[in-house]
Amino acid sequence: MKKLILLIITLFTLNQVSPSQDPQGPPSGGRPGAQQAQDRIIEFGTKNISLVFRVSARDGRLYQAYFGSRLENTDQLMQTRDAGHLAYATFGTDNLFEPAVRATHNDGNPSLELKFVDQFIETSDGKSNVTLSKILLRDPVYPFEVTLNFKTYYNEDVIEQWAEIRHDEKKPVTIFNYASSMVHFDAERYWLTQFHGDWAEEMKMKESELTPGIRILDSKLGTRAHMYQTPVFLLSLNEKSDENKGEVIAGTLGWSGNFRFLFEVDEKGSLRVISGINPFASEYSLEPGRVFKTPSMIYTWSAAGKGQASRNLHLWARKYGVLDGTGSRLTLLNNWESTGFNFDEKKLTGILDETKKMGLDLFLLDDGWFANKYPRSNDRAGLGDWQENRAKLPNGLGYLVKEADARGVKFGIWIEPEMVNPKSELYETHPDWILKLPNRPEHYYRNQLVLDLTNPKVQEFVYNIVDGMLTANPGIAFIKWDCNRMMTNAYSVYLKDRQSHLYIDYVNCLYGVLDKLRQKYPRLPVMLCSGGGGRVDYGALRYFTEFWASDNTDPVERIYMQWGYSYFFPAISVCNHVTSWGKQSLKFRTDVAMMGKMGYDIEVSGMTENELKFSQNAVASYKRLSDVIWHGDLFRLVSPYDENRAVLMYVNDSKSKALLFGYTLNSGYGESFNRVKLQGLDPAKTYKVQEINVSNEGRRPMISESGRTFTGDYLMKAGLNVGSAQPLTSVVYEISE
Ligand code: DGJ
């Protein structure tokens, strides 16, 4: 009876939406006029994009009618016979391809039907740059509904999309698929660029053509989004795009756990891209009245190649995606590469002196400062026991904060609060706080296990580690939050019979802790680290000001990694440190680190006089020019994947200042390079080109145009000489109006 009443209410609601529709009527679009008028168009737009949906009067379903270059008049879409592709395809009725959502109802019925109910719009930022729109879909028989959310960022040409799933059935409903977005394309061919790797090999780029069938990019690591595949992709339509040409979509999922991008080319050559949490081993039992909110899929579209797509995402990220993305960052000296676990108070105060001497803002104390019963002298013990190690730091963190302050530098600290070594007091006291399978041996990665963040007591513990430390030492000005392992053999005592919730609940609970911390400490800079770049995603970056891109700091390999990250993440968020990795000159290493958020992780006391002087100048130059790197537009000019060099530049808003970075990689004897045409400058302006970071150590480019003056027009048409016959050389040009 209840179901019958619901059915009547639903049909009534549908009628409200489109009073003239006739569910039994002929297919829409058959005859211009009466029948077509019954369909309804819903349009979302940004400056250059239109995303258009059509509600079919014939079946009440929602279809994606168009996505791409902004349409002036979307009503014309009604003239096509075909309503488009199902906007959020279900499973169980007549959809033969991969669904966006799949559920089994409380009576065992494994099918889902979703019909359009209503659309709401709320403009959220008052300046109408950001608009949040919702489309409500409901099953005509079961009290099960999905709200599709679209947040459009007008000036940035970015769409953020997520879904909210809820029901009012009598008992829990199991949901098996729960995509954040499903977007369709109808192109001749599709070129997918994926970014993959491993520890110390992050963000390798590979492009390939999509063929009929399904292609999946995903991860199943639990505590981190990636290691082998990164939750980002570029999709070029019709033909391969390059930096300045071609239709391209850049997409990324804001989720710090298992993700899945599924690309399915059907028998007609249409492509559906389904993005969201990886449903693998994660069926979710949804209680009546509870909302299952998916993470955001963030994407942009560009008709002018990958460069524009990246700039759209960067602009969006600085304003909306990364904590304090429009602000500034602290340059720092980290001690991980120089000391490892082997330090004491005396050594650290020496490093504080060096921080000051280098002109850096902050000293970041890395791993190894804590634990007493099982001292953290290596990575086999102590994780979880967050008290200062009395032998290394007899006067506690407070002393170091004070000593830093006395030198006019700030103090930052490393933590890894989600983890535990079996050799720790935490493990001894709370064995039930740890993710591990019953009846199976423990499985270690870096000798550690993951804490069960789904347990509220563990959440409180993690919150208190940070809050306790900051309360006791209010002078702490920076945190590096690490996460050195993925989940294996994972089982939560707390979740009992809901083990398939673990991957999802873990991440949401982590966000819960971070939310709470951010309420109390809204602006404290925190670096996101996950044994290198394993957790780089916009779900986490809401809470973090920057991320550690990789433990691999070999500058040549870094050029490729930083190149990869640059497609999706703005330079202000990418931490690059000058270290002793690689055999390249200090200049080359410095120039590579400078193209993002620069820091140092090197033994300063081991530098020669010359090297110290060079570094001090480089830090001063970086501070003078970092605004252009952090907030300017990026133009990738020559890809290291195409040539034996890499060249990129940043240009500030008013086009009065630019910085160009050029790296020669493995040029052969006598190899010559074409001039590089600059981008993003004002053709009418006159610019002085001045080389900075000049060093007599690293060999200079063959032909230097430093000190000369050119018009923007000339620089963008004729270009500059960037590149040398000498491998592993680099040049940085400051280009000023
Ligand atoms: C992994 C990080 O990526 C490194 O930078 C360093 O912090 C170590 N963990 C410390 O254990």
XYZ file of C-alpha atoms and ligand atoms in Angstrom:
748
model
C 0.000 0.000 0.000
C 2.786 2.369 0.993
C 4.490 1.625 -2.315
C 1.327 2.425 -4.194
C 0.990 5.783 -2.440
C 4.613 6.499 -3.244
C 4.085 5.634 -6.884
C 1.151 8.043 -7.068
C 3.176 10.798 -5.384
C 6.072 10.209 -7.772
C 3.899 10.307 -10.864
C 2.279 13.442 -9.531
C 5.685 15.069 -9.028
C 6.749 14.100 -12.524
C 3.601 15.641 -13.896
C 4.406 18.844 -12.048
C 7.711 18.984 -13.856
C 6.337 18.485 -17.297
C 2.549 18.555 -17.233
C 2.073 17.695 -20.883
C 4.238 14.608 -20.921
C 2.752 11.289 -21.833
C 4.818 8.364 -20.647
C 3.067 6.154 -23.211
C 3.462 8.647 -26.085
C 5.531 8.273 -29.259
C 9.289 8.826 -29.127
C 10.225 12.476 -28.753
C 11.547 14.358 -31.718
C 9.448 12.448 -34.273
C 7.566 15.484 -35.496
C 8.674 19.059 -34.864
C 6.253 20.888 -32.641
C 3.942 19.405 -30.081
C 5.882 16.292 -29.104
C 9.307 17.995 -28.854
C 7.986 20.752 -26.647
C 7.343 18.192 -23.969
C 11.010 17.469 -23.402
C 12.875 19.770 -21.112
C 16.389 21.159 -21.402
C 18.611 21.743 -18.377
C 21.779 23.625 -19.036
C 24.928 24.289 -17.030
C 27.499 26.598 -18.419
C 30.806 28.267 -17.798
C 32.533 30.893 -19.908
C 33.410 28.387 -22.628
C 31.574 25.168 -21.779
C 28.013 23.953 -22.031
C 26.816 20.827 -20.302
C 23.246 20.169 -21.352
C 20.742 17.599 -20.154
C 17.401 16.700 -21.608
C 14.495 15.229 -19.729
C 12.642 12.950 -22.064
C 8.881 13.236 -21.934
C 8.680 9.769 -23.408
C 10.313 7.952 -20.505
C 10.901 10.608 -17.844
C 14.617 9.841 -17.773
C 17.477 12.301 -17.767
C 19.869 12.299 -20.724
C 23.109 14.100 -21.389
C 22.345 15.934 -24.615
C 25.565 17.867 -25.055
C 28.968 18.564 -23.535
C 31.588 20.790 -25.093
C 32.121 24.260 -26.508
C 29.567 26.719 -25.194
C 26.299 26.686 -27.140
C 24.482 29.959 -27.603
C 21.119 28.339 -28.045
C 20.571 25.008 -26.368
C 16.869 24.811 -27.316
C 17.958 23.627 -30.724
C 19.030 20.382 -29.111
C 15.332 19.607 -28.836
C 15.178 19.294 -32.591
C 17.267 16.158 -32.575
C 15.343 12.943 -32.373
C 17.805 11.349 -30.008
C 17.596 12.622 -26.434
C 21.236 11.691 -25.832
C 22.916 9.313 -23.408
C 21.557 8.326 -20.015
C 22.969 10.896 -17.619
C 23.387 8.542 -14.659
C 22.765 5.057 -15.965
C 21.359 2.436 -13.630
C 21.602 -1.333 -13.666
C 18.909 -3.954 -13.794
C 16.387 -2.659 -16.295
C 17.464 -2.021 -19.881
C 20.972 -0.524 -19.684
C 23.458 -2.908 -21.288
C 26.610 -0.966 -20.465
C 28.462 -0.105 -17.298
C 26.138 1.664 -14.851
C 26.855 4.749 -12.775
C 24.758 3.352 -9.958
C 23.669 -0.132 -8.928
C 21.655 -1.144 -5.886
C 19.740 -4.085 -4.492
C 16.590 -3.010 -2.705
C 15.640 -4.233 0.725
C 13.234 -6.763 -0.811
C 16.016 -8.247 -2.938
C 15.053 -6.543 -6.201
C 18.390 -5.882 -7.954
C 17.139 -3.246 -10.379
C 17.089 0.508 -10.237
C 15.167 2.971 -12.379
C 15.765 6.701 -12.069
C 13.355 9.307 -13.400
C 13.717 13.042 -13.355
C 11.906 14.735 -10.491
C 13.168 18.268 -10.130
C 16.005 20.697 -10.536
C 17.251 23.269 -8.038
C 19.744 26.061 -8.440
C 21.582 27.867 -5.702
C 24.196 30.476 -6.482
C 26.696 30.050 -3.755
C 29.347 32.752 -3.873
C 27.177 35.834 -4.403
C 29.328 36.956 -7.319
C 27.803 34.328 -9.579
C 31.164 32.814 -10.492
C 30.221 29.632 -8.654
C 26.823 28.083 -9.187
C 25.599 24.947 -7.523
C 22.785 23.137 -9.314
C 21.085 19.930 -8.347
C 19.028 17.462 -10.310
C 16.868 15.093 -8.333
C 16.175 11.639 -9.767
C 13.944 9.048 -8.147
C 12.924 5.462 -8.652
C 9.216 5.442 -9.608
C 8.569 2.340 -7.501
C 11.037 2.376 -4.629
C 11.698 5.338 -2.315
C 15.262 5.577 -3.595
C 16.717 8.767 -4.986
C 19.878 10.263 -6.377
C 20.711 13.951 -6.421
C 23.238 14.908 -9.052
C 25.228 17.971 -8.002
C 26.963 20.279 -10.450
C 29.118 23.103 -9.227
C 30.210 25.243 -12.127
C 33.090 27.708 -11.920
C 32.356 30.218 -14.647
C 35.678 31.991 -15.110
C 37.801 28.898 -14.594
C 35.752 26.658 -16.949
C 35.700 23.965 -14.312
C 32.864 21.652 -13.353
C 32.784 19.848 -10.033
C 30.298 17.016 -9.924
C 29.154 14.600 -7.261
C 26.127 12.498 -6.371
C 24.091 12.022 -3.205
C 22.277 8.754 -2.815
C 19.571 8.113 -0.230
C 16.451 6.038 0.333
C 13.564 5.570 2.712
C 13.155 1.841 2.339
C 12.322 -0.239 5.387
C 15.735 -1.826 5.722
C 19.242 -0.956 4.534
C 19.812 -1.026 0.789
C 23.106 -2.291 -0.609
C 24.683 -0.029 -3.178
C 27.334 -1.589 -5.383
C 28.178 1.283 -7.731
C 28.055 4.974 -6.832
C 29.779 7.107 -9.435
C 30.565 10.745 -8.866
C 30.022 11.493 -12.518
C 29.179 9.905 -15.806
C 30.090 11.970 -18.841
C 29.515 10.989 -22.482
C 31.424 11.885 -25.615
C 30.711 11.344 -29.286
C 33.965 11.786 -31.162
C 35.741 10.039 -34.021
C 38.576 8.820 -31.798
C 39.628 9.127 -28.177
C 43.160 9.554 -26.825
C 43.688 8.896 -23.160
C 46.723 10.140 -21.247
C 47.272 8.328 -17.973
C 49.759 9.030 -15.200
C 51.239 6.068 -13.414
C 54.320 4.949 -11.539
C 55.472 3.595 -8.224
C 57.263 4.791 -5.137
C 59.968 7.241 -6.312
C 58.642 6.989 -9.858
C 55.514 9.084 -9.645
C 53.554 10.637 -12.518
C 54.888 8.927 -15.603
C 52.839 9.954 -18.571
C 51.551 7.677 -21.319
C 49.061 8.370 -24.081
C 47.130 5.700 -25.952
C 44.025 5.366 -28.049
C 40.837 4.015 -26.522
C 39.371 1.097 -28.414
C 35.893 -0.467 -28.112
C 35.310 -2.041 -24.739
C 36.282 -1.018 -21.247
C 39.510 0.527 -20.058
C 39.964 1.094 -16.339
C 42.411 3.246 -14.410
C 42.054 2.535 -10.721
C 43.688 1.972 -7.362
C 43.009 -0.381 -4.459
C 45.414 0.963 -1.859
C 42.964 2.122 0.793
C 44.882 4.765 2.712
C 46.156 6.637 -0.282
C 44.763 7.447 -3.679
C 47.659 6.097 -5.612
C 51.087 4.766 -6.067
C 50.695 2.859 -9.310
C 47.974 4.952 -10.953
C 47.260 8.599 -10.141
C 43.626 9.789 -10.003
C 43.976 12.104 -12.998
C 43.571 11.810 -16.765
C 43.638 13.790 -19.970
C 41.236 12.831 -22.714
C 41.704 14.194 -26.219
C 38.812 14.038 -28.645
C 39.049 13.206 -32.360
C 42.823 13.556 -32.543
C 45.750 13.840 -30.185
C 45.887 17.272 -28.680
C 49.049 19.157 -27.889
C 49.774 22.092 -25.594
C 47.984 24.620 -27.762
C 45.744 22.648 -30.078
C 42.915 20.207 -29.808
C 39.867 19.422 -27.753
C 40.847 18.010 -24.390
C 39.279 17.169 -21.042
C 41.403 17.159 -17.891
C 39.795 15.268 -15.020
C 40.684 14.342 -11.476
C 38.858 12.799 -8.537
C 38.954 14.518 -5.142
C 39.311 11.359 -3.085
C 42.240 10.124 -1.013
C 41.409 6.437 -1.314
C 40.528 3.848 -3.934
C 39.431 5.474 -7.173
C 38.242 4.261 -10.520
C 37.971 5.911 -13.926
C 36.169 3.662 -16.366
C 36.216 4.451 -20.083
C 33.777 2.461 -22.180
C 33.576 2.821 -25.941
C 30.349 1.261 -27.155
C 29.369 -0.350 -30.443
C 28.496 3.028 -31.939
C 31.796 4.586 -30.976
C 30.368 6.666 -28.135
C 32.442 6.953 -24.987
C 31.158 7.026 -21.426
C 33.536 8.015 -18.661
C 32.450 6.898 -15.215
C 34.469 8.357 -12.348
C 34.325 7.878 -8.633
C 35.318 5.769 -5.665
C 36.466 2.347 -6.787
C 33.486 0.054 -6.098
C 35.909 -2.890 -5.829
C 35.184 -4.916 -2.649
C 33.183 -1.970 -1.369
C 29.477 -2.703 -1.514
C 27.877 -0.304 0.922
C 24.887 -0.998 3.102
C 23.004 2.276 3.227
C 20.682 2.858 6.169
C 17.271 4.443 5.485
C 17.448 8.232 5.669
C 21.277 8.356 5.472
C 22.948 10.165 2.579
C 25.813 8.544 0.703
C 27.759 11.461 -0.706
C 30.336 10.659 -3.353
C 33.549 12.632 -3.673
C 33.845 15.333 -6.316
C 34.916 14.685 -9.840
C 36.623 17.832 -11.066
C 37.039 18.436 -14.773
C 37.617 21.061 -17.361
C 37.338 21.199 -21.126
C 39.568 23.119 -23.484
C 39.401 23.672 -27.233
C 42.945 25.013 -27.196
C 44.929 22.015 -26.021
C 46.354 20.763 -22.761
C 48.005 24.027 -21.758
C 44.677 25.815 -21.430
C 43.166 22.825 -19.606
C 45.983 22.984 -17.038
C 45.664 26.718 -16.596
C 41.928 26.292 -15.978
C 42.596 23.706 -13.288
C 45.397 25.758 -11.723
C 43.232 28.840 -11.527
C 40.436 26.813 -9.995
C 42.793 25.051 -7.587
C 44.401 28.215 -6.305
C 41.027 29.770 -5.580
C 38.983 26.772 -4.526
C 40.927 23.508 -4.502
C 44.061 23.961 -2.380
C 44.057 25.394 1.103
C 45.325 28.969 0.965
C 46.060 28.588 -2.737
C 46.156 32.328 -3.297
C 48.412 32.899 -0.304
C 52.135 32.489 0.139
C 54.361 29.616 1.255
C 57.323 29.159 3.577
C 60.714 28.209 2.178
C 62.265 25.566 4.390
C 65.203 23.382 5.271
C 64.291 19.775 6.019
C 66.694 17.378 7.785
C 65.488 14.031 6.410
C 68.117 13.632 3.671
C 70.976 14.983 5.756
C 70.424 13.262 9.120
C 67.836 10.528 8.682
C 67.032 9.305 12.200
C 70.449 10.217 13.470
C 70.293 13.571 15.269
C 70.179 15.198 18.671
C 69.409 18.615 20.057
C 72.898 19.923 19.318
C 72.820 18.838 15.692
C 69.368 20.335 15.268
C 70.314 23.704 16.709
C 73.181 23.685 14.223
C 70.665 23.118 11.435
C 68.609 26.007 12.793
C 71.686 28.187 12.307
C 71.993 26.911 8.761
C 68.343 27.631 8.054
C 69.015 31.196 9.046
C 72.270 31.361 7.103
C 70.550 30.204 3.921
C 67.846 32.847 4.292
C 65.102 30.202 4.564
C 61.887 30.749 6.522
C 61.557 27.502 8.436
C 63.310 24.421 9.724
C 61.319 21.224 9.294
C 62.228 18.451 11.727
C 61.470 15.118 10.059
C 60.952 11.574 11.323
C 62.771 10.208 14.380
C 62.101 12.753 17.146
C 59.704 10.657 19.277
C 59.119 7.485 21.337
C 60.926 6.324 24.478
C 60.191 2.713 25.368
C 60.873 1.790 21.745
C 62.858 4.799 20.494
C 62.350 5.814 16.909
C 65.962 5.269 15.859
C 64.942 3.604 12.630
C 61.694 2.762 10.864
C 61.210 -0.476 12.811
C 60.011 1.035 16.101
C 58.226 3.810 17.902
C 55.575 4.848 15.420
C 52.473 5.676 17.431
C 54.278 6.917 20.567
C 54.246 10.653 20.012
C 56.263 11.838 23.000
C 59.623 13.520 22.427
C 62.485 11.062 22.677
C 64.283 12.089 25.862
C 67.732 11.058 24.697
C 67.567 13.056 21.482
C 65.491 15.979 22.720
C 66.026 16.254 26.503
C 64.414 19.699 26.537
C 61.496 18.759 24.346
C 60.084 20.366 21.224
C 59.478 23.602 23.138
C 63.225 24.184 23.355
C 63.669 23.835 19.590
C 60.729 26.146 18.912
C 62.359 28.720 21.191
C 65.781 28.302 19.610
C 64.265 28.711 16.161
C 62.473 31.814 17.273
C 65.663 33.260 18.719
C 67.200 32.955 15.249
C 64.208 34.485 13.496
C 63.207 31.270 11.765
C 60.081 29.184 12.182
C 59.816 25.578 13.304
C 57.902 22.755 11.631
C 57.479 19.087 12.446
C 56.862 15.697 10.793
C 54.140 13.307 11.965
C 52.571 10.141 10.645
C 49.530 9.908 12.896
C 47.578 7.193 11.066
C 50.225 4.508 11.549
C 51.797 2.235 14.133
C 54.873 0.020 14.463
C 54.198 -3.336 16.148
C 57.145 -2.365 18.292
C 55.399 0.481 20.097
C 53.500 1.167 23.278
C 50.463 2.068 21.202
C 50.407 -1.407 19.668
C 50.785 -2.988 23.106
C 48.009 -0.927 24.657
C 45.474 -0.904 21.844
C 45.786 -3.979 19.639
C 42.124 -3.521 18.658
C 42.866 -0.082 17.178
C 44.817 -1.611 14.331
C 43.667 -2.856 10.941
C 44.666 -6.516 10.689
C 42.989 -9.716 9.629
C 42.033 -12.345 12.160
C 43.571 -15.779 11.512
C 46.216 -14.323 9.183
C 49.769 -13.210 9.859
C 50.247 -9.467 10.056
C 51.492 -7.988 6.816
C 53.960 -5.132 7.128
C 54.981 -2.436 4.739
C 57.849 -0.287 5.996
C 57.503 -2.321 9.215
C 54.212 -0.700 10.080
C 50.457 -1.164 10.243
C 47.503 1.164 9.701
C 45.356 2.427 12.565
C 41.620 1.862 12.306
C 40.345 5.365 11.700
C 36.763 4.141 11.459
C 36.916 3.780 15.243
C 35.939 7.096 16.936
C 38.515 6.458 19.676
C 41.254 6.319 17.059
C 39.915 9.480 15.450
C 40.155 11.198 18.796
C 43.676 9.848 19.297
C 44.815 11.193 15.921
C 43.173 14.559 16.548
C 44.821 14.778 19.957
C 48.287 14.026 18.592
C 48.106 17.178 16.504
C 46.053 19.310 18.862
C 48.119 18.271 21.888
C 51.361 19.120 20.124
C 50.119 22.494 18.896
C 48.618 23.371 22.255
C 51.843 22.538 24.098
C 53.933 24.318 21.454
C 51.918 27.109 19.886
C 55.071 28.210 18.066
C 54.938 25.224 15.712
C 54.358 26.857 12.357
C 54.249 23.947 9.925
C 53.388 20.248 9.818
C 54.396 17.521 7.400
C 51.686 14.830 7.562
C 53.044 11.551 6.211
C 51.369 8.227 5.389
C 53.866 5.567 4.464
C 51.758 2.594 3.632
C 48.692 1.300 1.912
C 46.204 -1.180 3.376
C 46.815 -4.899 3.065
C 45.256 -7.701 5.105
C 42.847 -5.038 6.265
C 40.094 -5.812 8.745
C 38.441 -3.497 11.238
C 37.358 -4.837 14.624
C 35.195 -1.754 14.946
C 33.281 -2.267 11.691
C 32.241 -5.835 12.657
C 30.049 -7.219 9.836
C 30.450 -4.106 7.657
C 33.989 -4.873 6.442
C 33.193 -3.832 2.881
C 32.736 -0.271 4.202
C 36.340 -0.044 5.304
C 37.937 1.571 2.247
C 35.255 4.255 2.101
C 34.763 4.889 5.813
C 38.502 5.161 6.415
C 38.822 8.094 4.035
C 35.669 9.817 5.252
C 36.818 9.433 8.862
C 40.217 10.856 7.967
C 38.443 13.842 6.408
C 36.385 14.109 9.618
C 39.555 14.444 11.701
C 41.051 16.926 9.251
C 37.804 18.937 9.276
C 37.934 19.169 13.030
C 41.593 20.169 13.007
C 40.976 22.789 10.366
C 38.186 24.302 12.452
C 40.687 24.927 15.195
C 43.728 25.615 13.017
C 42.317 27.028 9.802
C 45.495 28.438 8.290
C 48.439 26.430 9.614
C 50.495 25.289 6.597
C 50.535 21.496 6.348
C 52.402 19.450 3.759
C 50.652 16.380 2.440
C 53.049 13.479 2.114
C 52.486 9.821 1.511
C 55.852 8.148 1.253
C 56.393 10.566 -1.601
C 53.409 11.561 -3.718
C 50.939 8.809 -2.878
C 48.075 10.985 -1.722
C 48.009 13.832 -4.186
C 44.372 14.620 -4.857
C 41.928 17.455 -4.399
C 40.017 15.618 -1.666
C 43.058 15.980 0.596
C 44.264 19.312 -0.740
C 41.231 21.044 0.791
C 43.096 20.529 4.079
C 46.694 20.859 2.918
C 48.634 23.788 1.571
C 51.131 21.734 -0.433
C 52.279 18.206 -1.208
C 55.507 16.254 -1.320
C 55.721 15.116 -4.935
C 58.149 12.208 -4.567
C 60.966 10.880 -2.428
C 62.960 10.802 -5.627
C 64.707 14.161 -5.890
C 67.098 13.299 -8.690
C 66.595 16.483 -10.689
C 66.419 14.833 -14.102
C 63.744 12.395 -12.964
C 62.056 15.241 -11.118
C 61.689 17.222 -14.335
C 59.446 14.459 -15.687
C 57.480 14.108 -12.447
C 56.969 17.813 -11.961
C 55.983 18.017 -15.620
C 53.350 15.357 -14.971
C 51.967 17.009 -11.851
C 51.848 20.347 -13.662
C 48.958 19.174 -15.830
C 46.662 19.087 -12.814
C 48.214 20.798 -9.785
C 49.414 24.396 -9.487
C 53.093 25.123 -8.821
C 52.319 26.646 -5.416
C 51.243 23.219 -4.178
C 54.188 21.133 -5.465
C 57.075 20.883 -2.953
C 60.461 20.486 -4.625
C 63.557 20.265 -2.499
C 67.191 20.725 -3.409
C 68.959 17.583 -2.184
C 72.119 15.627 -2.874
C 70.363 13.143 -5.140
C 71.761 12.956 -8.661
C 75.146 13.939 -9.985
C 74.063 17.229 -11.482
C 75.433 20.604 -10.505
C 73.907 22.454 -7.568
C 72.676 25.023 -10.058
C 70.793 22.393 -12.048
C 69.276 20.960 -8.863
C 68.290 24.423 -7.659
C 66.752 25.415 -10.989
C 64.623 22.265 -10.990
C 63.405 22.832 -7.427
C 62.624 26.435 -8.207
C 59.887 25.646 -10.695
C 57.493 24.900 -7.823
C 57.470 25.446 -4.077
C 61.187 25.393 -3.349
C 62.812 23.991 -0.242
C 66.106 22.365 0.780
C 66.900 18.980 2.239
C 70.666 19.014 2.142
C 73.669 19.216 4.430
C 74.369 22.934 4.326
C 77.540 22.487 6.356
C 78.890 20.342 3.516
C 78.571 23.152 0.963
C 81.619 25.006 -0.353
C 81.750 28.783 0.108
C 80.741 29.177 -3.524
C 77.821 26.799 -3.192
C 76.587 28.534 -0.078
C 76.767 31.925 -1.754
C 74.998 30.595 -4.837
C 72.259 29.086 -2.664
C 71.786 32.222 -0.601
C 71.361 34.216 -3.812
C 68.991 31.611 -5.228
C 66.823 31.733 -2.090
C 66.741 35.530 -2.257
C 65.823 35.446 -5.964
C 63.157 32.849 -5.280
C 61.605 34.991 -2.573
C 61.648 38.011 -4.847
C 60.047 36.127 -7.741
C 57.951 33.412 -6.119
C 54.732 35.349 -6.642
C 55.074 34.705 -10.407
C 55.643 30.969 -9.862
C 52.938 30.562 -7.232
C 50.220 32.664 -8.807
C 51.193 33.050 -12.452
C 49.929 31.204 -15.508
C 51.962 28.201 -16.597
C 52.990 27.654 -20.213
C 54.726 24.387 -21.015
C 56.841 25.247 -24.056
C 58.982 22.183 -24.789
C 58.199 18.789 -23.321
C 60.982 16.494 -22.066
C 58.889 13.702 -23.608
C 59.427 15.259 -27.071
C 62.952 16.620 -26.944
C 66.191 16.434 -25.032
C 65.184 19.469 -23.048
C 62.282 20.853 -21.041
C 61.193 24.471 -21.149
C 58.338 26.114 -19.308
C 57.428 29.564 -18.135
C 55.172 31.380 -15.695
C 53.607 34.746 -16.459
C 51.964 36.996 -13.900
C 48.449 38.390 -14.268
C 49.412 41.775 -15.587
C 51.981 40.219 -17.982
C 54.644 42.459 -16.544
C 56.849 39.674 -15.227
C 57.630 36.162 -16.397
C 60.085 33.441 -15.443
C 61.410 30.919 -17.904
C 63.024 27.637 -16.878
C 65.010 25.684 -19.447
C 66.705 22.341 -18.811
C 68.927 20.548 -21.276
C 68.805 16.827 -20.634
C 70.885 14.360 -22.605
C 71.902 16.370 -25.631
C 74.340 14.627 -27.903
C 77.601 16.085 -29.191
C 76.907 19.154 -31.316
C 73.148 18.862 -30.852
C 71.413 22.125 -31.575
C 67.977 23.234 -30.525
C 65.417 25.470 -32.183
C 64.584 28.780 -30.617
C 61.660 28.537 -28.241
C 58.650 30.755 -28.834
C 57.420 32.187 -25.571
C 53.766 32.424 -24.653
C 51.456 34.454 -22.473
C 53.297 37.780 -22.829
C 51.823 41.052 -24.026
C 52.969 41.535 -27.656
C 52.915 45.306 -27.233
C 55.142 45.338 -24.159
C 58.921 45.486 -24.145
C 60.712 43.017 -21.899
C 64.203 42.752 -20.538
C 65.542 39.190 -20.413
C 67.905 38.628 -17.505
C 69.454 35.352 -16.483
C 69.301 34.590 -12.764
C 70.878 31.767 -10.718
C 74.081 32.313 -12.652
C 76.788 29.973 -11.488
C 80.291 29.337 -12.622
C 79.836 25.723 -11.583
C 77.164 24.577 -14.013
C 77.943 25.158 -17.679
C 75.990 27.980 -19.302
C 73.691 27.759 -22.310
C 75.512 28.134 -25.643
C 73.942 31.384 -26.717
C 72.704 33.552 -23.916
C 70.409 36.451 -24.627
C 70.617 37.684 -21.097
C 70.627 41.428 -20.654
C 68.849 42.124 -23.954
C 65.495 43.749 -24.535
C 62.792 42.415 -26.840
C 59.133 43.052 -27.498
C 56.587 40.490 -26.369
C 55.666 40.161 -30.036
C 59.249 39.189 -30.924
C 59.631 36.790 -28.005
C 56.411 35.018 -28.897
C 57.118 34.878 -32.664
C 60.886 34.599 -33.005
C 61.627 33.213 -29.540
C 64.698 32.792 -27.383
C 67.644 30.441 -27.410
C 67.070 27.945 -24.636
C 69.228 24.855 -24.586
C 72.829 23.911 -24.726
C 75.020 21.340 -26.413
C 76.146 20.469 -22.908
C 73.895 17.921 -21.214
C 72.476 18.607 -17.768
C 72.643 22.357 -17.925
C 69.872 24.767 -17.137
C 68.931 28.381 -17.412
C 66.413 30.587 -15.613
C 65.401 33.855 -17.253
C 63.648 36.648 -15.462
C 61.620 38.498 -18.066
C 60.509 41.945 -16.939
C 58.499 44.641 -18.591
C 58.560 9.374 3.664
C 58.640 10.777 3.192
O 58.298 10.847 1.844
C 60.033 11.316 3.447
O 60.142 12.624 2.965
C 60.328 11.261 4.927
O 59.502 12.138 5.619
C 60.147 9.842 5.436
N 58.878 9.306 5.072
C 60.308 9.787 6.928
O 60.031 8.564 7.431
